[in-house]
Amino acid sequence: MAQPQAHGAAWQDRAERVQRSLDEYFGTDRPQLFDNWHPLGPGENDTFNYWWLAHALDARIDAYERTGEAGWLKQAVEIHDNLVARNEGLLFNDYFDDMLWFALATLRLAEATGDPVYAEEAEQLWRHVHELGANDEAGGGIAWRKEQLYYKNTPSNGSFVILGARLHRRTGEKRYRDEAEKVLRWLEQALVRPDGFVQDGVNRLGDGAIDTEWKYTYNQGLYIGACVEMAELTGDRTLIDKALRTERAAYAELAEGDVLLDRGDGGDEGLFQGIMHRYAGLLVEACDRLGAHEEAAAVQGRITAATEALWHGALADEERLLAGPDWRVPVPPDGHVPYSAQLSAIMATEVCARLTSRTDALSGH
């Protein structure tokens, strides 16, 4: 059922409140910074969720870009430093997709702070991933992790394309663009179905098989983001058409009502919807720049409807802004949720705040 639609000011307020809820429910003392789950059970902080922290960094940069308030940027720097410190002072880990998420966030941090050190870190991460993760197994692309160099998936390859496009835009270095184009071609040939739906991975067991049963929202978002970023570099409008096709396929395959759903219970899946909406938001803006206003409105309408469902479902209780992985329903009193799910709620709400602020300005509201 369609929910009442909020305007820009309401989304700004929602974004501020849900950002602060991350600290309310998950904030804890250093060096942990955020509890992995709420409520926290025995041993549940034993796992160091490198890539969750990368998205927490991204989320705080969203808040800074929305408000211009230095406090949010200070928190972003603190999260960055916390991740590196907990990773034994290193940028690198065993998972190529983890490192690419962190590189994308550190590159945004460089732009927000004006400090080139963070951009240098993003370049170091790109080089590390390219040198160790790129190979001809399964026809090309970037591996998922160092222990499975034969296994290629969308999380590593989509994020590599986005990072390469952004690094090329910042530095002008040709190799970033060349490698991004090469990996995007591989991704399209290996994992994008004819209808635009993006599969998760290939050759996980060394048998060349595609994991067709693993259907996740963030894979769609990553391919959308890769197409948008490369379209901006190359001027190739067909990439925007491909991104639009994938966005529609995601809803056809994964939506229940207005909400996209991911299956799983380990905590990682909590982030998937937010990633999808982050990159779908970039597609809205790209379509508007090209004058494809009808397409932009359709994509924005689906993002807004999903996030309205979140605020009328999981976040309906103003006194308990705690989101689970199913946005349609509140977390029960005895519920147990990861902070990854709260980050998704934050990301989607920030996208709506940015998009509605822009459309309100264009319409004179």
mmCIF file of C-alpha atoms in Angstrom:
data_model
loop_
_atom_site.group_PDB
_atom_site.id
_atom_site.type_symbol
_atom_site.label_atom_id
_atom_site.label_comp_id
_atom_site.label_asym_id
_atom_site.label_seq_id
_atom_site.Cartn_x
_atom_site.Cartn_y
_atom_site.Cartn_z
ATOM 1 C CA MET A 1 0.000 0.000 0.000
ATOM 2 C CA ALA A 2 1.337 3.432 -0.961
ATOM 3 C CA GLN A 3 2.397 5.575 1.978
ATOM 4 C CA PRO A 4 2.063 9.372 2.276
ATOM 5 C CA GLN A 5 5.090 11.046 0.692
ATOM 6 C CA ALA A 6 7.312 13.307 2.793
ATOM 7 C CA HIS A 7 8.927 16.439 1.339
ATOM 8 C CA GLY A 8 12.506 17.628 1.651
ATOM 9 C CA ALA A 9 12.307 19.171 5.126
ATOM 10 C CA ALA A 10 10.789 16.009 6.574
ATOM 11 C CA TRP A 11 13.475 13.853 4.994
ATOM 12 C CA GLN A 12 16.179 16.134 6.356
ATOM 13 C CA ASP A 13 14.749 15.675 9.843
ATOM 14 C CA ARG A 14 14.450 11.925 9.395
ATOM 15 C CA ALA A 15 18.032 11.669 8.189
ATOM 16 C CA GLU A 16 19.302 13.559 11.216
ATOM 17 C CA ARG A 17 17.360 11.399 13.649
ATOM 18 C CA VAL A 18 18.262 8.056 12.122
ATOM 19 C CA GLN A 19 21.944 9.035 11.973
ATOM 20 C CA ARG A 20 21.869 9.739 15.710
ATOM 21 C CA SER A 21 20.073 6.460 16.364
ATOM 22 C CA LEU A 22 23.187 4.572 15.287
ATOM 23 C CA ASP A 23 24.969 5.909 18.359
ATOM 24 C CA GLU A 24 21.918 5.419 20.561
ATOM 25 C CA TYR A 25 21.587 1.693 19.879
ATOM 26 C CA PHE A 26 25.068 0.639 18.800
ATOM 27 C CA GLY A 27 27.565 3.226 20.022
ATOM 28 C CA THR A 28 30.081 1.944 22.566
ATOM 29 C CA ASP A 29 33.523 2.680 23.944
ATOM 30 C CA ARG A 30 36.680 2.576 21.861
ATOM 31 C CA PRO A 31 38.213 0.555 20.376
ATOM 32 C CA GLN A 32 34.935 -1.172 19.427
ATOM 33 C CA LEU A 33 33.109 2.092 18.543
ATOM 34 C CA PHE A 34 29.928 0.269 17.429
ATOM 35 C CA ASP A 35 28.502 -2.921 18.897
ATOM 36 C CA ASN A 36 27.867 -5.436 16.123
ATOM 37 C CA TRP A 37 24.372 -6.301 17.390
ATOM 38 C CA HIS A 38 21.590 -4.854 19.543
ATOM 39 C CA PRO A 39 21.094 -6.112 22.114
ATOM 40 C CA LEU A 40 24.635 -7.407 22.333
ATOM 41 C CA GLY A 41 25.055 -11.106 23.097
ATOM 42 C CA PRO A 42 28.116 -12.935 24.448
ATOM 43 C CA GLY A 43 31.001 -12.930 21.981
ATOM 44 C CA GLU A 44 29.175 -10.877 19.352
ATOM 45 C CA ASN A 45 31.865 -8.206 19.273
ATOM 46 C CA ASP A 46 34.567 -10.785 18.616
ATOM 47 C CA THR A 47 34.106 -10.318 14.867
ATOM 48 C CA PHE A 48 35.871 -7.281 13.384
ATOM 49 C CA ASN A 49 33.479 -6.133 10.654
ATOM 50 C CA TYR A 50 35.914 -4.146 8.500
ATOM 51 C CA TRP A 51 33.424 -3.557 5.723
ATOM 52 C CA TRP A 52 30.586 -2.487 8.025
ATOM 53 C CA LEU A 53 32.867 0.244 9.353
ATOM 54 C CA ALA A 54 33.641 1.320 5.779
ATOM 55 C CA HIS A 55 29.922 1.887 5.249
ATOM 56 C CA ALA A 56 29.591 3.652 8.605
ATOM 57 C CA LEU A 57 32.273 6.025 7.326
ATOM 58 C CA ASP A 58 30.285 6.532 4.121
ATOM 59 C CA ALA A 59 27.127 7.205 6.142
ATOM 60 C CA ARG A 60 28.766 9.891 8.281
ATOM 61 C CA ILE A 61 30.051 11.585 5.130
ATOM 62 C CA ASP A 62 26.450 11.589 3.889
ATOM 63 C CA ALA A 63 25.474 13.468 7.057
ATOM 64 C CA TYR A 64 28.305 15.953 6.601
ATOM 65 C CA GLU A 65 27.391 16.611 2.968
ATOM 66 C CA ARG A 66 23.767 17.170 3.964
ATOM 67 C CA THR A 67 24.463 19.543 6.859
ATOM 68 C CA GLY A 68 27.968 20.935 6.480
ATOM 69 C CA GLU A 69 28.382 20.343 10.221
ATOM 70 C CA ALA A 70 31.971 19.690 11.255
ATOM 71 C CA GLY A 71 30.889 17.223 13.933
ATOM 72 C CA TRP A 72 29.784 14.686 11.339
ATOM 73 C CA LEU A 73 33.080 15.000 9.476
ATOM 74 C CA LYS A 74 34.974 14.562 12.735
ATOM 75 C CA GLN A 75 33.047 11.331 13.317
ATOM 76 C CA ALA A 76 33.892 10.159 9.795
ATOM 77 C CA VAL A 77 37.600 10.677 10.459
ATOM 78 C CA GLU A 78 37.251 8.863 13.787
ATOM 79 C CA ILE A 79 35.646 5.852 12.078
ATOM 80 C CA HIS A 80 38.401 5.798 9.461
ATOM 81 C CA ASP A 81 41.094 5.878 12.133
ATOM 82 C CA ASN A 82 39.272 3.246 14.195
ATOM 83 C CA LEU A 83 39.114 0.852 11.248
ATOM 84 C CA VAL A 84 42.824 1.188 10.515
ATOM 85 C CA ALA A 85 43.806 0.887 14.181
ATOM 86 C CA ARG A 86 41.711 -2.248 14.683
ATOM 87 C CA ASN A 87 43.207 -3.676 11.487
ATOM 88 C CA GLU A 88 46.658 -3.596 13.126
ATOM 89 C CA GLY A 89 47.481 -0.259 11.534
ATOM 90 C CA LEU A 90 46.988 -1.632 8.019
ATOM 91 C CA LEU A 91 44.746 -0.667 5.123
ATOM 92 C CA PHE A 92 44.683 -4.181 3.692
ATOM 93 C CA ASN A 93 42.853 -7.370 4.613
ATOM 94 C CA ASP A 94 42.088 -10.688 2.902
ATOM 95 C CA TYR A 95 38.901 -9.648 1.103
ATOM 96 C CA PHE A 96 39.144 -7.583 -2.051
ATOM 97 C CA ASP A 97 35.573 -6.323 -1.835
ATOM 98 C CA ASP A 98 36.129 -5.155 1.770
ATOM 99 C CA MET A 99 39.133 -3.117 0.698
ATOM 100 C CA LEU A 100 37.252 -1.615 -2.226
ATOM 101 C CA TRP A 101 34.385 -0.495 0.029
ATOM 102 C CA PHE A 102 36.951 1.196 2.267
ATOM 103 C CA ALA A 103 38.693 2.779 -0.713
ATOM 104 C CA LEU A 104 35.416 4.258 -1.970
ATOM 105 C CA ALA A 105 34.748 5.729 1.470
ATOM 106 C CA THR A 106 38.291 7.074 1.919
ATOM 107 C CA LEU A 107 38.124 8.759 -1.480
ATOM 108 C CA ARG A 108 34.943 10.527 -0.390
ATOM 109 C CA LEU A 109 36.691 11.447 2.860
ATOM 110 C CA ALA A 110 39.500 13.039 0.847
ATOM 111 C CA GLU A 111 36.965 15.168 -0.998
ATOM 112 C CA ALA A 112 35.136 16.120 2.201
ATOM 113 C CA THR A 113 38.256 17.042 4.184
ATOM 114 C CA GLY A 114 40.479 18.284 1.375
ATOM 115 C CA ASP A 115 43.229 16.034 2.754
ATOM 116 C CA PRO A 116 45.051 14.205 -0.071
ATOM 117 C CA VAL A 117 46.327 11.546 2.342
ATOM 118 C CA TYR A 118 42.955 9.806 2.132
ATOM 119 C CA ALA A 119 43.025 9.841 -1.670
ATOM 120 C CA GLU A 120 46.501 8.310 -1.543
ATOM 121 C CA GLU A 121 45.086 5.543 0.638
ATOM 122 C CA ALA A 122 42.349 4.893 -1.920
ATOM 123 C CA GLU A 123 45.005 4.600 -4.617
ATOM 124 C CA GLN A 124 47.070 2.234 -2.464
ATOM 125 C CA LEU A 125 44.015 0.057 -1.988
ATOM 126 C CA TRP A 126 43.274 0.069 -5.732
ATOM 127 C CA ARG A 127 46.850 -0.983 -6.521
ATOM 128 C CA HIS A 128 46.795 -3.736 -3.899
ATOM 129 C CA VAL A 129 43.520 -5.132 -5.223
ATOM 130 C CA HIS A 130 44.610 -4.912 -8.843
ATOM 131 C CA GLU A 131 48.032 -6.458 -8.267
ATOM 132 C CA LEU A 132 46.776 -9.374 -6.170
ATOM 133 C CA GLY A 133 43.151 -9.827 -7.241
ATOM 134 C CA ALA A 134 43.075 -9.401 -11.025
ATOM 135 C CA ASN A 135 43.665 -12.576 -13.033
ATOM 136 C CA ASP A 136 42.301 -14.607 -15.935
ATOM 137 C CA GLU A 137 40.493 -17.224 -13.845
ATOM 138 C CA ALA A 138 36.823 -17.457 -14.945
ATOM 139 C CA GLY A 139 37.701 -15.256 -17.899
ATOM 140 C CA GLY A 140 38.938 -12.193 -16.026
ATOM 141 C CA GLY A 141 37.746 -9.804 -13.363
ATOM 142 C CA ILE A 142 38.700 -9.325 -9.717
ATOM 143 C CA ALA A 143 38.722 -12.153 -7.171
ATOM 144 C CA TRP A 144 36.623 -12.041 -4.015
ATOM 145 C CA ARG A 145 39.433 -12.881 -1.589
ATOM 146 C CA LYS A 146 43.078 -13.865 -1.494
ATOM 147 C CA GLU A 147 42.354 -17.487 -0.571
ATOM 148 C CA GLN A 148 40.026 -17.988 -3.572
ATOM 149 C CA LEU A 149 41.653 -16.241 -6.494
ATOM 150 C CA TYR A 150 39.583 -18.367 -8.887
ATOM 151 C CA TYR A 151 36.252 -17.087 -7.481
ATOM 152 C CA LYS A 152 34.899 -13.851 -8.969
ATOM 153 C CA ASN A 153 31.829 -11.981 -7.779
ATOM 154 C CA THR A 154 29.884 -8.788 -8.302
ATOM 155 C CA PRO A 155 30.803 -7.162 -4.958
ATOM 156 C CA SER A 156 34.491 -7.092 -5.902
ATOM 157 C CA ASN A 157 34.034 -6.244 -9.558
ATOM 158 C CA GLY A 158 31.286 -3.645 -9.338
ATOM 159 C CA SER A 159 33.103 -1.738 -6.609
ATOM 160 C CA PHE A 160 36.381 -1.942 -8.568
ATOM 161 C CA VAL A 161 34.738 -0.293 -11.578
ATOM 162 C CA ILE A 162 33.233 2.497 -9.468
ATOM 163 C CA LEU A 163 36.528 3.162 -7.712
ATOM 164 C CA GLY A 164 38.519 3.142 -10.946
ATOM 165 C CA ALA A 165 36.156 5.609 -12.594
ATOM 166 C CA ARG A 166 36.356 7.965 -9.627
ATOM 167 C CA LEU A 167 40.137 7.718 -9.371
ATOM 168 C CA HIS A 168 40.460 8.478 -13.079
ATOM 169 C CA ARG A 169 38.225 11.512 -12.641
ATOM 170 C CA ARG A 170 40.390 12.725 -9.762
ATOM 171 C CA THR A 171 43.845 11.959 -11.147
ATOM 172 C CA GLY A 172 43.455 11.754 -14.911
ATOM 173 C CA GLU A 173 45.502 8.544 -14.896
ATOM 174 C CA LYS A 174 44.544 6.428 -17.882
ATOM 175 C CA ARG A 175 45.075 3.040 -16.256
ATOM 176 C CA TYR A 176 42.244 3.593 -13.791
ATOM 177 C CA ARG A 177 39.806 4.094 -16.652
ATOM 178 C CA ASP A 178 41.258 1.296 -18.770
ATOM 179 C CA GLU A 179 41.038 -1.278 -15.991
ATOM 180 C CA ALA A 180 37.544 -0.133 -15.016
ATOM 181 C CA GLU A 181 36.345 -0.558 -18.601
ATOM 182 C CA LYS A 182 37.973 -3.984 -18.825
ATOM 183 C CA VAL A 183 36.378 -5.223 -15.608
ATOM 184 C CA LEU A 184 32.978 -3.789 -16.525
ATOM 185 C CA ARG A 185 33.073 -5.728 -19.805
ATOM 186 C CA TRP A 186 33.919 -8.899 -17.909
ATOM 187 C CA LEU A 187 31.151 -8.305 -15.362
ATOM 188 C CA GLU A 188 28.558 -7.804 -18.081
ATOM 189 C CA GLN A 189 29.610 -10.919 -19.960
ATOM 190 C CA ALA A 190 29.948 -13.131 -16.892
ATOM 191 C CA LEU A 191 27.222 -12.130 -14.450
ATOM 192 C CA VAL A 192 24.561 -9.854 -15.988
ATOM 193 C CA ARG A 193 21.530 -11.742 -17.276
ATOM 194 C CA PRO A 194 19.819 -10.674 -20.527
ATOM 195 C CA ASP A 195 17.017 -9.064 -18.495
ATOM 196 C CA GLY A 196 19.566 -6.976 -16.571
ATOM 197 C CA PHE A 197 19.483 -8.877 -13.282
ATOM 198 C CA VAL A 198 22.974 -9.252 -11.837
ATOM 199 C CA GLN A 199 24.124 -12.608 -10.488
ATOM 200 C CA ASP A 200 26.317 -12.834 -7.397
ATOM 201 C CA GLY A 201 29.375 -14.811 -8.487
ATOM 202 C CA VAL A 202 30.995 -17.455 -10.655
ATOM 203 C CA ASN A 203 33.449 -20.336 -10.150
ATOM 204 C CA ARG A 204 33.132 -20.400 -6.352
ATOM 205 C CA LEU A 205 33.735 -24.155 -6.327
ATOM 206 C CA GLY A 206 36.185 -24.124 -9.219
ATOM 207 C CA ASP A 207 33.603 -25.624 -11.567
ATOM 208 C CA GLY A 208 32.717 -22.545 -13.619
ATOM 209 C CA ALA A 209 29.162 -22.482 -12.259
ATOM 210 C CA ILE A 210 27.264 -19.259 -11.599
ATOM 211 C CA ASP A 211 25.577 -18.936 -8.198
ATOM 212 C CA THR A 212 22.130 -18.316 -9.638
ATOM 213 C CA GLU A 213 20.371 -18.990 -6.336
ATOM 214 C CA TRP A 214 22.114 -16.081 -4.548
ATOM 215 C CA LYS A 215 19.995 -13.061 -5.423
ATOM 216 C CA TYR A 216 21.014 -9.889 -3.630
ATOM 217 C CA THR A 217 20.032 -6.252 -3.910
ATOM 218 C CA TYR A 218 23.527 -4.841 -3.541
ATOM 219 C CA ASN A 219 24.729 -6.622 -6.659
ATOM 220 C CA GLN A 220 22.115 -4.706 -8.628
ATOM 221 C CA GLY A 221 23.168 -1.454 -6.988
ATOM 222 C CA LEU A 222 26.839 -2.015 -7.713
ATOM 223 C CA TYR A 223 26.246 -2.661 -11.394
ATOM 224 C CA ILE A 224 23.980 0.393 -11.552
ATOM 225 C CA GLY A 225 26.717 2.468 -9.919
ATOM 226 C CA ALA A 226 29.364 1.071 -12.253
ATOM 227 C CA CYS A 227 27.272 1.957 -15.300
ATOM 228 C CA VAL A 228 26.534 5.465 -14.017
ATOM 229 C CA GLU A 229 30.183 6.205 -13.230
ATOM 230 C CA MET A 230 31.450 4.891 -16.556
ATOM 231 C CA ALA A 231 28.717 6.718 -18.465
ATOM 232 C CA GLU A 232 29.906 9.945 -16.871
ATOM 233 C CA LEU A 233 33.464 9.229 -18.007
ATOM 234 C CA THR A 234 32.698 8.032 -21.513
ATOM 235 C CA GLY A 235 29.464 9.785 -22.449
ATOM 236 C CA ASP A 236 27.996 6.411 -23.419
ATOM 237 C CA ARG A 237 24.237 6.780 -22.902
ATOM 238 C CA THR A 238 23.654 3.062 -23.417
ATOM 239 C CA LEU A 239 25.216 2.484 -20.002
ATOM 240 C CA ILE A 240 22.420 4.504 -18.407
ATOM 241 C CA ASP A 241 19.903 2.406 -20.308
ATOM 242 C CA LYS A 242 21.578 -0.727 -18.927
ATOM 243 C CA ALA A 243 21.450 0.683 -15.400
ATOM 244 C CA LEU A 244 17.740 1.443 -15.783
ATOM 245 C CA ARG A 245 17.104 -2.085 -17.023
ATOM 246 C CA THR A 246 18.875 -3.537 -13.987
ATOM 247 C CA GLU A 247 16.997 -1.271 -11.581
ATOM 248 C CA ARG A 248 13.688 -2.506 -13.020
ATOM 249 C CA ALA A 249 14.875 -6.122 -12.924
ATOM 250 C CA ALA A 250 15.804 -5.764 -9.251
ATOM 251 C CA TYR A 251 12.249 -4.819 -8.349
ATOM 252 C CA ALA A 252 10.765 -7.501 -10.579
ATOM 253 C CA GLU A 253 12.923 -10.170 -8.925
ATOM 254 C CA LEU A 254 13.337 -9.039 -5.316
ATOM 255 C CA ALA A 255 10.501 -6.711 -4.299
ATOM 256 C CA GLU A 256 7.642 -7.554 -1.976
ATOM 257 C CA GLY A 257 5.319 -4.607 -2.201
ATOM 258 C CA ASP A 258 7.451 -1.459 -2.215
ATOM 259 C CA VAL A 259 10.365 -3.041 -0.357
ATOM 260 C CA LEU A 260 13.358 -4.984 -1.630
ATOM 261 C CA LEU A 261 14.246 -8.048 0.435
ATOM 262 C CA ASP A 262 17.467 -10.000 0.902
ATOM 263 C CA ARG A 263 17.635 -13.462 2.419
ATOM 264 C CA GLY A 264 20.184 -14.358 5.066
ATOM 265 C CA ASP A 265 20.843 -14.272 8.788
ATOM 266 C CA GLY A 266 24.547 -13.521 9.288
ATOM 267 C CA GLY A 267 24.285 -9.752 9.488
ATOM 268 C CA ASP A 268 26.011 -8.810 6.230
ATOM 269 C CA GLU A 269 22.707 -8.814 4.340
ATOM 270 C CA GLY A 270 21.569 -5.895 6.491
ATOM 271 C CA LEU A 271 23.723 -3.577 4.373
ATOM 272 C CA PHE A 272 22.521 -4.730 0.988
ATOM 273 C CA GLN A 273 19.392 -2.576 0.573
ATOM 274 C CA GLY A 274 21.194 0.595 1.572
ATOM 275 C CA ILE A 275 23.891 -0.024 -1.023
ATOM 276 C CA MET A 276 21.241 -0.589 -3.687
ATOM 277 C CA HIS A 277 19.493 2.687 -2.880
ATOM 278 C CA ARG A 278 22.769 4.631 -2.674
ATOM 279 C CA TYR A 279 23.638 3.811 -6.264
ATOM 280 C CA ALA A 280 20.061 4.009 -7.536
ATOM 281 C CA GLY A 281 20.122 7.581 -6.215
ATOM 282 C CA LEU A 282 23.107 8.317 -8.453
ATOM 283 C CA LEU A 283 21.099 6.916 -11.368
ATOM 284 C CA VAL A 284 18.292 9.393 -10.655
ATOM 285 C CA GLU A 285 20.731 12.290 -10.822
ATOM 286 C CA ALA A 286 22.381 10.945 -13.976
ATOM 287 C CA CYS A 287 19.017 10.629 -15.721
ATOM 288 C CA ASP A 288 18.095 14.178 -14.758
ATOM 289 C CA ARG A 289 21.383 15.494 -16.149
ATOM 290 C CA LEU A 290 20.615 13.762 -19.446
ATOM 291 C CA GLY A 291 17.090 15.156 -19.565
ATOM 292 C CA ALA A 292 15.559 11.713 -18.960
ATOM 293 C CA HIS A 293 13.221 13.175 -16.364
ATOM 294 C CA GLU A 294 10.527 10.522 -16.670
ATOM 295 C CA GLU A 295 13.033 7.753 -15.987
ATOM 296 C CA ALA A 296 14.529 9.743 -13.108
ATOM 297 C CA ALA A 297 11.112 10.216 -11.551
ATOM 298 C CA ALA A 298 10.316 6.511 -11.820
ATOM 299 C CA VAL A 299 13.534 5.426 -10.094
ATOM 300 C CA GLN A 300 13.222 8.113 -7.445
ATOM 301 C CA GLY A 301 9.632 7.057 -6.859
ATOM 302 C CA ARG A 302 10.703 3.502 -6.098
ATOM 303 C CA ILE A 303 13.489 4.632 -3.752
ATOM 304 C CA THR A 304 11.084 6.933 -1.945
ATOM 305 C CA ALA A 305 8.333 4.321 -1.708
ATOM 306 C CA ALA A 306 10.729 1.770 -0.221
ATOM 307 C CA THR A 307 12.074 4.242 2.302
ATOM 308 C CA GLU A 308 8.600 5.497 3.203
ATOM 309 C CA ALA A 309 7.729 1.864 3.894
ATOM 310 C CA LEU A 310 10.741 1.796 6.226
ATOM 311 C CA TRP A 311 9.524 4.864 8.116
ATOM 312 C CA HIS A 312 5.933 3.635 8.302
ATOM 313 C CA GLY A 313 7.046 0.092 9.188
ATOM 314 C CA ALA A 314 10.337 -0.608 10.948
ATOM 315 C CA LEU A 315 10.772 3.007 12.099
ATOM 316 C CA ALA A 316 7.120 3.782 12.810
ATOM 317 C CA ASP A 317 7.774 4.186 16.551
ATOM 318 C CA GLU A 318 9.351 7.626 16.948
ATOM 319 C CA GLU A 319 10.754 6.533 20.308
ATOM 320 C CA ARG A 320 12.512 3.470 18.875
ATOM 321 C CA LEU A 321 14.256 4.197 15.598
ATOM 322 C CA LEU A 322 15.745 0.731 15.231
ATOM 323 C CA ALA A 323 15.651 -0.951 11.820
ATOM 324 C CA GLY A 324 15.791 -4.648 11.072
ATOM 325 C CA PRO A 325 16.430 -6.218 7.673
ATOM 326 C CA ASP A 326 12.688 -6.272 6.832
ATOM 327 C CA TRP A 327 11.653 -2.646 6.473
ATOM 328 C CA ARG A 328 7.952 -3.463 6.472
ATOM 329 C CA VAL A 329 7.730 -4.341 10.162
ATOM 330 C CA PRO A 330 9.094 -2.991 13.457
ATOM 331 C CA VAL A 331 11.792 -4.913 15.273
ATOM 332 C CA PRO A 332 9.964 -6.907 17.997
ATOM 333 C CA PRO A 333 10.747 -6.080 21.646
ATOM 334 C CA ASP A 334 12.933 -9.180 21.877
ATOM 335 C CA GLY A 335 14.459 -8.588 18.439
ATOM 336 C CA HIS A 336 18.153 -8.936 17.743
ATOM 337 C CA VAL A 337 19.524 -6.808 14.910
ATOM 338 C CA PRO A 338 22.953 -5.951 13.447
ATOM 339 C CA TYR A 339 24.152 -2.400 12.985
ATOM 340 C CA SER A 340 24.533 -3.194 9.296
ATOM 341 C CA ALA A 341 20.730 -2.982 9.048
ATOM 342 C CA GLN A 342 20.733 0.400 10.774
ATOM 343 C CA LEU A 343 23.310 1.614 8.262
ATOM 344 C CA SER A 344 20.995 0.609 5.401
ATOM 345 C CA ALA A 345 18.185 2.640 6.936
ATOM 346 C CA ILE A 346 20.548 5.595 7.257
ATOM 347 C CA MET A 347 21.825 5.320 3.685
ATOM 348 C CA ALA A 348 18.370 5.110 2.131
ATOM 349 C CA THR A 349 17.060 7.990 4.231
ATOM 350 C CA GLU A 350 20.052 10.145 3.292
ATOM 351 C CA VAL A 351 19.432 9.374 -0.389
ATOM 352 C CA CYS A 352 15.826 10.514 -0.023
ATOM 353 C CA ALA A 353 16.930 13.660 1.813
ATOM 354 C CA ARG A 354 19.336 14.511 -1.001
ATOM 355 C CA LEU A 355 16.945 13.731 -3.835
ATOM 356 C CA THR A 356 13.890 15.447 -2.356
ATOM 357 C CA SER A 357 15.945 18.507 -1.441
ATOM 358 C CA ARG A 358 17.045 18.701 -5.053
ATOM 359 C CA THR A 359 13.589 18.219 -6.530
ATOM 360 C CA ASP A 360 12.037 20.670 -4.068
ATOM 361 C CA ALA A 361 14.616 23.265 -5.116
ATOM 362 C CA LEU A 362 13.929 22.654 -8.800
ATOM 363 C CA SER A 363 10.179 22.988 -8.272
ATOM 364 C CA GLY A 364 10.501 26.112 -6.112
ATOM 365 C CA HIS A 365 9.268 24.506 -2.866
#
